[in-house]
mmCIF file of C-alpha atoms in Angstrom:
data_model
loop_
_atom_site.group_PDB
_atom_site.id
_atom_site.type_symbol
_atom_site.label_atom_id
_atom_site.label_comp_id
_atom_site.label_asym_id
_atom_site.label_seq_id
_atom_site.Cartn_x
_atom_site.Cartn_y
_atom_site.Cartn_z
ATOM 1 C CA UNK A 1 -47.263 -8.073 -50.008
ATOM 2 C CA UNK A 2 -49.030 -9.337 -52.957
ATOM 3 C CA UNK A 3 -47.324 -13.126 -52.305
ATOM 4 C CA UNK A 4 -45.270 -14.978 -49.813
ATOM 5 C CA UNK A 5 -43.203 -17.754 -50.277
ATOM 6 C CA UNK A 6 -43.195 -20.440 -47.211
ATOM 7 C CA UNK A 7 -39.219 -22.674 -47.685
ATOM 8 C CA UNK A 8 -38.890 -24.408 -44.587
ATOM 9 C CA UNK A 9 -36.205 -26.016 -44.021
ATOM 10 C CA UNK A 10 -35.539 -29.899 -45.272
ATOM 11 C CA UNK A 11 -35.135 -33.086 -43.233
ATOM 12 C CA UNK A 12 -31.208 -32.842 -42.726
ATOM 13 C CA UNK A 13 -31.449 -29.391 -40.764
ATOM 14 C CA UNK A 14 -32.516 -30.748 -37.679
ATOM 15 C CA UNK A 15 -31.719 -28.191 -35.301
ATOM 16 C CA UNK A 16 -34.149 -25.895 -37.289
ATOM 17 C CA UNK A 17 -36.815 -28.468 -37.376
ATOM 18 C CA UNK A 18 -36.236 -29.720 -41.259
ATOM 19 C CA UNK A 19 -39.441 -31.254 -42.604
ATOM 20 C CA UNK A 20 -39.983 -34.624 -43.558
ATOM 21 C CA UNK A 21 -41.288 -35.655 -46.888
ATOM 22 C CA UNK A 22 -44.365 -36.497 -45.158
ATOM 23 C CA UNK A 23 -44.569 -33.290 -43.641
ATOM 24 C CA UNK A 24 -43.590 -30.954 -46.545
ATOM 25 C CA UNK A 25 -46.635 -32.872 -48.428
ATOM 26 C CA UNK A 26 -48.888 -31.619 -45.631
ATOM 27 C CA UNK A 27 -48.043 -28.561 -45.498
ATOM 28 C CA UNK A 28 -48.180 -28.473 -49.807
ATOM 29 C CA UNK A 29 -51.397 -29.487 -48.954
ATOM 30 C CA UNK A 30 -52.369 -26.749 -46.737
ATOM 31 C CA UNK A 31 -50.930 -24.046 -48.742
ATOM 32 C CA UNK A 32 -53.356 -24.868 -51.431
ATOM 33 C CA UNK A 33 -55.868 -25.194 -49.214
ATOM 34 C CA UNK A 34 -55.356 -21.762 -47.809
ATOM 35 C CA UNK A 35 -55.190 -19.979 -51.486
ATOM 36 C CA UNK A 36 -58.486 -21.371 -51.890
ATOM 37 C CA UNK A 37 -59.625 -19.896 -48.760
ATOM 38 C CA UNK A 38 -57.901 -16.532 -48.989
ATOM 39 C CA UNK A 39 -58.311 -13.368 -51.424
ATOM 40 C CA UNK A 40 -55.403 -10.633 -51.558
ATOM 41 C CA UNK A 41 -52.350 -12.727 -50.817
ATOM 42 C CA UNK A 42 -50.890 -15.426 -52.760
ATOM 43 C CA UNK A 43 -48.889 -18.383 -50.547
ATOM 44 C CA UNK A 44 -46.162 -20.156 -52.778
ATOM 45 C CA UNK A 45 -44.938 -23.656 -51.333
ATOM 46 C CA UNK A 46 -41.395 -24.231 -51.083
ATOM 47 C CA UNK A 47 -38.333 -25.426 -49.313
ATOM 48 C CA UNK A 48 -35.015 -24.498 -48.239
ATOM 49 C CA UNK A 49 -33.122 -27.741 -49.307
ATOM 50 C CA UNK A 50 -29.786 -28.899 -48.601
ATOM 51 C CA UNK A 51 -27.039 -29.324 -50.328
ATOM 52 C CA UNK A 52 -25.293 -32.522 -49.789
ATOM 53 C CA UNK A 53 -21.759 -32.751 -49.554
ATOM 54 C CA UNK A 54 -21.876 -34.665 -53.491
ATOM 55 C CA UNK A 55 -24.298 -31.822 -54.555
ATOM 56 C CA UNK A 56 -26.987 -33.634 -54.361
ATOM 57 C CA UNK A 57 -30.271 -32.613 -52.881
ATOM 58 C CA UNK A 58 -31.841 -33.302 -49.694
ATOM 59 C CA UNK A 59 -35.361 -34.043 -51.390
ATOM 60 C CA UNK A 60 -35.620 -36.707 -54.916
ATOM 61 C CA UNK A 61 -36.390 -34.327 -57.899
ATOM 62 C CA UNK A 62 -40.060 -36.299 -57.643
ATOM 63 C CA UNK A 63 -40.911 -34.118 -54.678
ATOM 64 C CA UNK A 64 -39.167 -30.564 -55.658
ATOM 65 C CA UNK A 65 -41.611 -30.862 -58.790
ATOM 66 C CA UNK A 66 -44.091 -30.248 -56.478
ATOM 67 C CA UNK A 67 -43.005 -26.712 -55.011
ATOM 68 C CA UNK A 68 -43.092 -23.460 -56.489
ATOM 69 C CA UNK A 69 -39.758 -22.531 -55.107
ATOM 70 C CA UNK A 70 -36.733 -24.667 -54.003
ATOM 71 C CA UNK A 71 -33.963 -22.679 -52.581
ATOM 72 C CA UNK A 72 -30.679 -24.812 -52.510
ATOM 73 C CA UNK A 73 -28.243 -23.854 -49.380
ATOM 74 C CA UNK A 74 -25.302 -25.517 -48.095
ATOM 75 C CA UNK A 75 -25.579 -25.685 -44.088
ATOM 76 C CA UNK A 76 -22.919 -28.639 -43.374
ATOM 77 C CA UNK A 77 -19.807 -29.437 -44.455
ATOM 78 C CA UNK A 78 -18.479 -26.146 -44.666
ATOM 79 C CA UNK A 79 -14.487 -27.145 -44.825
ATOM 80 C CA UNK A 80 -14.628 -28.599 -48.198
ATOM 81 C CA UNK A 81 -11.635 -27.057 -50.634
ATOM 82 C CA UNK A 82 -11.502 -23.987 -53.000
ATOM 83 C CA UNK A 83 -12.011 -27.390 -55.582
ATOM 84 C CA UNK A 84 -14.503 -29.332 -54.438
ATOM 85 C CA UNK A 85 -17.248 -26.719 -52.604
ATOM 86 C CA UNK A 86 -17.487 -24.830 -56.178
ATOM 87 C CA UNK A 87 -18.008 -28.311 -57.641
ATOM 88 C CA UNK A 88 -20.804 -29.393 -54.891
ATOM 89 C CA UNK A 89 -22.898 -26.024 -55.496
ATOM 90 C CA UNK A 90 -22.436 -25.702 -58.872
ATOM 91 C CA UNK A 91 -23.595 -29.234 -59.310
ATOM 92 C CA UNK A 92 -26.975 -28.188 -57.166
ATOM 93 C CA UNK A 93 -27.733 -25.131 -59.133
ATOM 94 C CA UNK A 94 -27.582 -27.291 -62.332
ATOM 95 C CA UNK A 95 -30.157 -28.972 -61.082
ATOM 96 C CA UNK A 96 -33.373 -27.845 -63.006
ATOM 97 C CA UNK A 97 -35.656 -27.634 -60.013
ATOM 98 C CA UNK A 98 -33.543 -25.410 -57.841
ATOM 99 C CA UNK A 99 -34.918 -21.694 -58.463
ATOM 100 C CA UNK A 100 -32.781 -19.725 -56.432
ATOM 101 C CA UNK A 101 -29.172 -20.376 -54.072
ATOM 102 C CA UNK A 102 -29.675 -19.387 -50.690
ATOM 103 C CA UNK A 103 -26.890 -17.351 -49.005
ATOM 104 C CA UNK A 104 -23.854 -18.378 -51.182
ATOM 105 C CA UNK A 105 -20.445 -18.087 -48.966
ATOM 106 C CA UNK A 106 -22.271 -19.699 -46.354
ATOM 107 C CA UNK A 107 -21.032 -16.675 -43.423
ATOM 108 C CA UNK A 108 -22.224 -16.106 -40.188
ATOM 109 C CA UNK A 109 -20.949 -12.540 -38.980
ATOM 110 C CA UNK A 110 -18.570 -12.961 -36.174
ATOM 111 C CA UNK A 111 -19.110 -16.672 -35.908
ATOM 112 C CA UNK A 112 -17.854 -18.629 -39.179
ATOM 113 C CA UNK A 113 -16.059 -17.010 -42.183
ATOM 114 C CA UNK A 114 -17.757 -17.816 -45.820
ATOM 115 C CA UNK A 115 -16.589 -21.042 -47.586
ATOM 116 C CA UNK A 116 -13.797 -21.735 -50.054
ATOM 117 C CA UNK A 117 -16.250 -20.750 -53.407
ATOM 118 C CA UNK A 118 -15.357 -19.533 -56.544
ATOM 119 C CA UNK A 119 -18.463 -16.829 -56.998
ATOM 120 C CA UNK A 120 -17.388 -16.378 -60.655
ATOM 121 C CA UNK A 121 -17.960 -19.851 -61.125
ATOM 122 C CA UNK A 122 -20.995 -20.025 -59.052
ATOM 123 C CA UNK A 123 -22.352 -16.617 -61.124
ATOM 124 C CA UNK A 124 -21.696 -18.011 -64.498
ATOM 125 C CA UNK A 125 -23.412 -21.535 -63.576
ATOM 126 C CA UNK A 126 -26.582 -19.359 -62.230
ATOM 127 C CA UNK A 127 -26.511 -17.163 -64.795
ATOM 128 C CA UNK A 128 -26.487 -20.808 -67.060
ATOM 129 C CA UNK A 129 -29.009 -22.249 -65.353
ATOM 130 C CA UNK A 130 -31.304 -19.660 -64.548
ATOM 131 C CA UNK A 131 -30.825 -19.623 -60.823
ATOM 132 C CA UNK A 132 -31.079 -16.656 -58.441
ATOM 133 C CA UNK A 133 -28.880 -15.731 -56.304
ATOM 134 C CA UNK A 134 -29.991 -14.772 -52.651
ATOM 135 C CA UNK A 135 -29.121 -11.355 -50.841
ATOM 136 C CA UNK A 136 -30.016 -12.948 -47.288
ATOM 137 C CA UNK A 137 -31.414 -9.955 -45.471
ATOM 138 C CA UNK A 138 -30.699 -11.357 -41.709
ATOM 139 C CA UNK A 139 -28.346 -9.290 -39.694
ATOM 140 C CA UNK A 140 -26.404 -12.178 -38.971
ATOM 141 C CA UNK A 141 -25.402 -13.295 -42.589
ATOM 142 C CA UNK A 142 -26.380 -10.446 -44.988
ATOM 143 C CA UNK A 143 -25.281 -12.623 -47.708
ATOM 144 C CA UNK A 144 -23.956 -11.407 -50.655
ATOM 145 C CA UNK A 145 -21.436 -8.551 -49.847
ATOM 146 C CA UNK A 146 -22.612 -5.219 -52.483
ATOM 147 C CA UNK A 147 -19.268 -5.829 -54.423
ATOM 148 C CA UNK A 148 -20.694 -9.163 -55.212
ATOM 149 C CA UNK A 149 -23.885 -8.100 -55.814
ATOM 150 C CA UNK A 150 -22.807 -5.517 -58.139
ATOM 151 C CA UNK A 151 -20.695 -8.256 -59.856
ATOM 152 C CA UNK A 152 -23.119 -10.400 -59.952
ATOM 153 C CA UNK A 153 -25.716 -8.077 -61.568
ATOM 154 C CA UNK A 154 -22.864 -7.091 -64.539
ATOM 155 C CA UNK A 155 -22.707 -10.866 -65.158
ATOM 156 C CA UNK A 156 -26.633 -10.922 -65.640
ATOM 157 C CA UNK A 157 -27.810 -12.736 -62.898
ATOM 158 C CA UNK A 158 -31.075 -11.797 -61.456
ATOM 159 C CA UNK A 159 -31.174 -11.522 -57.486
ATOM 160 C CA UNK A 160 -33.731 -12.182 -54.664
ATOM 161 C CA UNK A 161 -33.656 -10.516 -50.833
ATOM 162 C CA UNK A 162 -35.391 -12.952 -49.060
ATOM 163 C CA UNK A 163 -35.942 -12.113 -45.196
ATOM 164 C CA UNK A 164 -34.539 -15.314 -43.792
ATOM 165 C CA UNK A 165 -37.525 -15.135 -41.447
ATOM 166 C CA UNK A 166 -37.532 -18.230 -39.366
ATOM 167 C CA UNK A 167 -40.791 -16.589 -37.181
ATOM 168 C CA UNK A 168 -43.064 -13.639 -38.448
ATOM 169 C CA UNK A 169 -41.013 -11.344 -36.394
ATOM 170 C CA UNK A 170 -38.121 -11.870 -38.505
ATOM 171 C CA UNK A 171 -40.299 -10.444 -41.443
ATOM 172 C CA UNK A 172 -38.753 -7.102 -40.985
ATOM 173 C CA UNK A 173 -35.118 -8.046 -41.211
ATOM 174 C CA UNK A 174 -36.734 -6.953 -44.963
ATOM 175 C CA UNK A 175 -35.171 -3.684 -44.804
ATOM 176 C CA UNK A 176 -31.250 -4.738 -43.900
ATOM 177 C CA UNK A 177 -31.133 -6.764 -47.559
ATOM 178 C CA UNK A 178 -32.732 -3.946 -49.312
ATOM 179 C CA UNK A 179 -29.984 -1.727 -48.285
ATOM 180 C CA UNK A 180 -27.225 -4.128 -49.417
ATOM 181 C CA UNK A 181 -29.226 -4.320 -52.956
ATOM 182 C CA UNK A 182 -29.149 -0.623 -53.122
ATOM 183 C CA UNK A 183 -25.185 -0.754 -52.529
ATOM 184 C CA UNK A 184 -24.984 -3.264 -54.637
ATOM 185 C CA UNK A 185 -26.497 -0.575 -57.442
ATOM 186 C CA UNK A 186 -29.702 -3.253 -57.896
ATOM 187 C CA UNK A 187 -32.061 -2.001 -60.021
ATOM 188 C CA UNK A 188 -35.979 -2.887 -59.279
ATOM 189 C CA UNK A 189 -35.936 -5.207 -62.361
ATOM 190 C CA UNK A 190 -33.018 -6.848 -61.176
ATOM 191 C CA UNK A 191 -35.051 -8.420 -58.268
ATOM 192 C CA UNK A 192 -37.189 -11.127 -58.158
ATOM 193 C CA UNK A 193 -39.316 -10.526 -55.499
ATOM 194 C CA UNK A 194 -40.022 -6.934 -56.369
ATOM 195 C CA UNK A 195 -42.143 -8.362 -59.575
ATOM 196 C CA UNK A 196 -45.938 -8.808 -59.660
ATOM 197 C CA UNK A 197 -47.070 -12.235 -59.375
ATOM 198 C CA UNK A 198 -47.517 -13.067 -63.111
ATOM 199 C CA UNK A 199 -43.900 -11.808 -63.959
ATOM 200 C CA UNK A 200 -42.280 -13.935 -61.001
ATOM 201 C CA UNK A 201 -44.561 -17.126 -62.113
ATOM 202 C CA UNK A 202 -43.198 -16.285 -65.565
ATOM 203 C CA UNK A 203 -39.269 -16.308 -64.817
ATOM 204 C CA UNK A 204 -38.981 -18.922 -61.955
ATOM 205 C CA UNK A 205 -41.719 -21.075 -64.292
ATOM 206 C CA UNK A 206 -44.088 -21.223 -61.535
ATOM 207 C CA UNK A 207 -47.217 -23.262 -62.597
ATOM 208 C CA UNK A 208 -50.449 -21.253 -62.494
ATOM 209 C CA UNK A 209 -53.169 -22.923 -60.032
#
């Protein structure tokens, strides 16, 4: 890897530990501390933030200026309407700070279906705003289905398969989202997170240290 981006999660997931405010300025801190320390690997700070049941965001736009990467995911509230759970997303991704949105139907296989969501809404409002949408590598979600992906790649949206890696373990799950981008007929310019540095600074407008 020539980068890694750290997203804990924010202060409403609890049962995963969310951080604080206070804590997600340490650890800001101590990413930027360890770049200066470090040769070979960049570290990119970040969050995984919730998405409030409004649309709102779990952290004020003051403190997502400070990350590299926010990625927006709805972990509560799941029973909202085919109306209003398009509305709530939607209304996070136009936020400007939000960079990519983290396993969009919100499924866990064999334990919750995905959400009421229109994707072509959701596609065309990433596609607006310049959001990516997540292929969530971990056996348990691998989130997008390929027919999505592939319909979300002939709307134009860019894509990211992000490991969902909540220990270093976890790193390898890795290899179960690149095989749904392959089904889903991804090309290598059609993910993020296969770019060199300076082209993924470039399109998710991450500031240069």
């Amino acid at each position: 890897h020539a980068y890694i981006a750290i997203t804990d999660h924010s202060e409403s997931s609890r049962v995963a530990n969310g951080l604080t405010p206070e804590r997600l300025y340490v650890q800001i801190e101590e990413v930027r501390k360890i770049n200066r320390e470090i040769n070979g690997i960049e570290v990119l700070t970040g969050s995984e933030v919730d998405i409030r049941g409004d649309g709102s965001l779990d952290f004020s736009d003051e403190i997502l200026a400070q990350l590299d990467i926010v990625v927006a995911s709805v972990h509560a509230g799941f029973a909202l309407g085919e109306v209003e759970m398009p509305r709530r997303v939607i209304r996070a991704i136009e936020n400007p700070f939000v960079k990519i949105l983290g396993h969009p139907t919100g499924r866990l296989l064999g334990q919750r279906p995905g959400v009421a969501i229109n994707l072509d809404a959701v596609i065309q409002a990433a596609v607006a705003n310049d959001v990516i949408l997540e292929i969530n590598a971990s056996p348990s979600r691998l989130d997008l289905e390929p027919d999505i992906v592939r319909h979300a790649r002939e709307a134009g949206a860019l894509l990211a398969v992000n490991t969902d890696a909540h220990a270093t373990t976890q790193l390898g799950q890795m290899c179960f989202g690149i095989n749904v981008a392959r089904r889903g007929w991804l090309q290598k310019e059609e993910v993020i997170n296969s770019y060199q540095l300076g082209a993924l600074r470039k399109v998710l407008q991450i500031r240069t240290p």
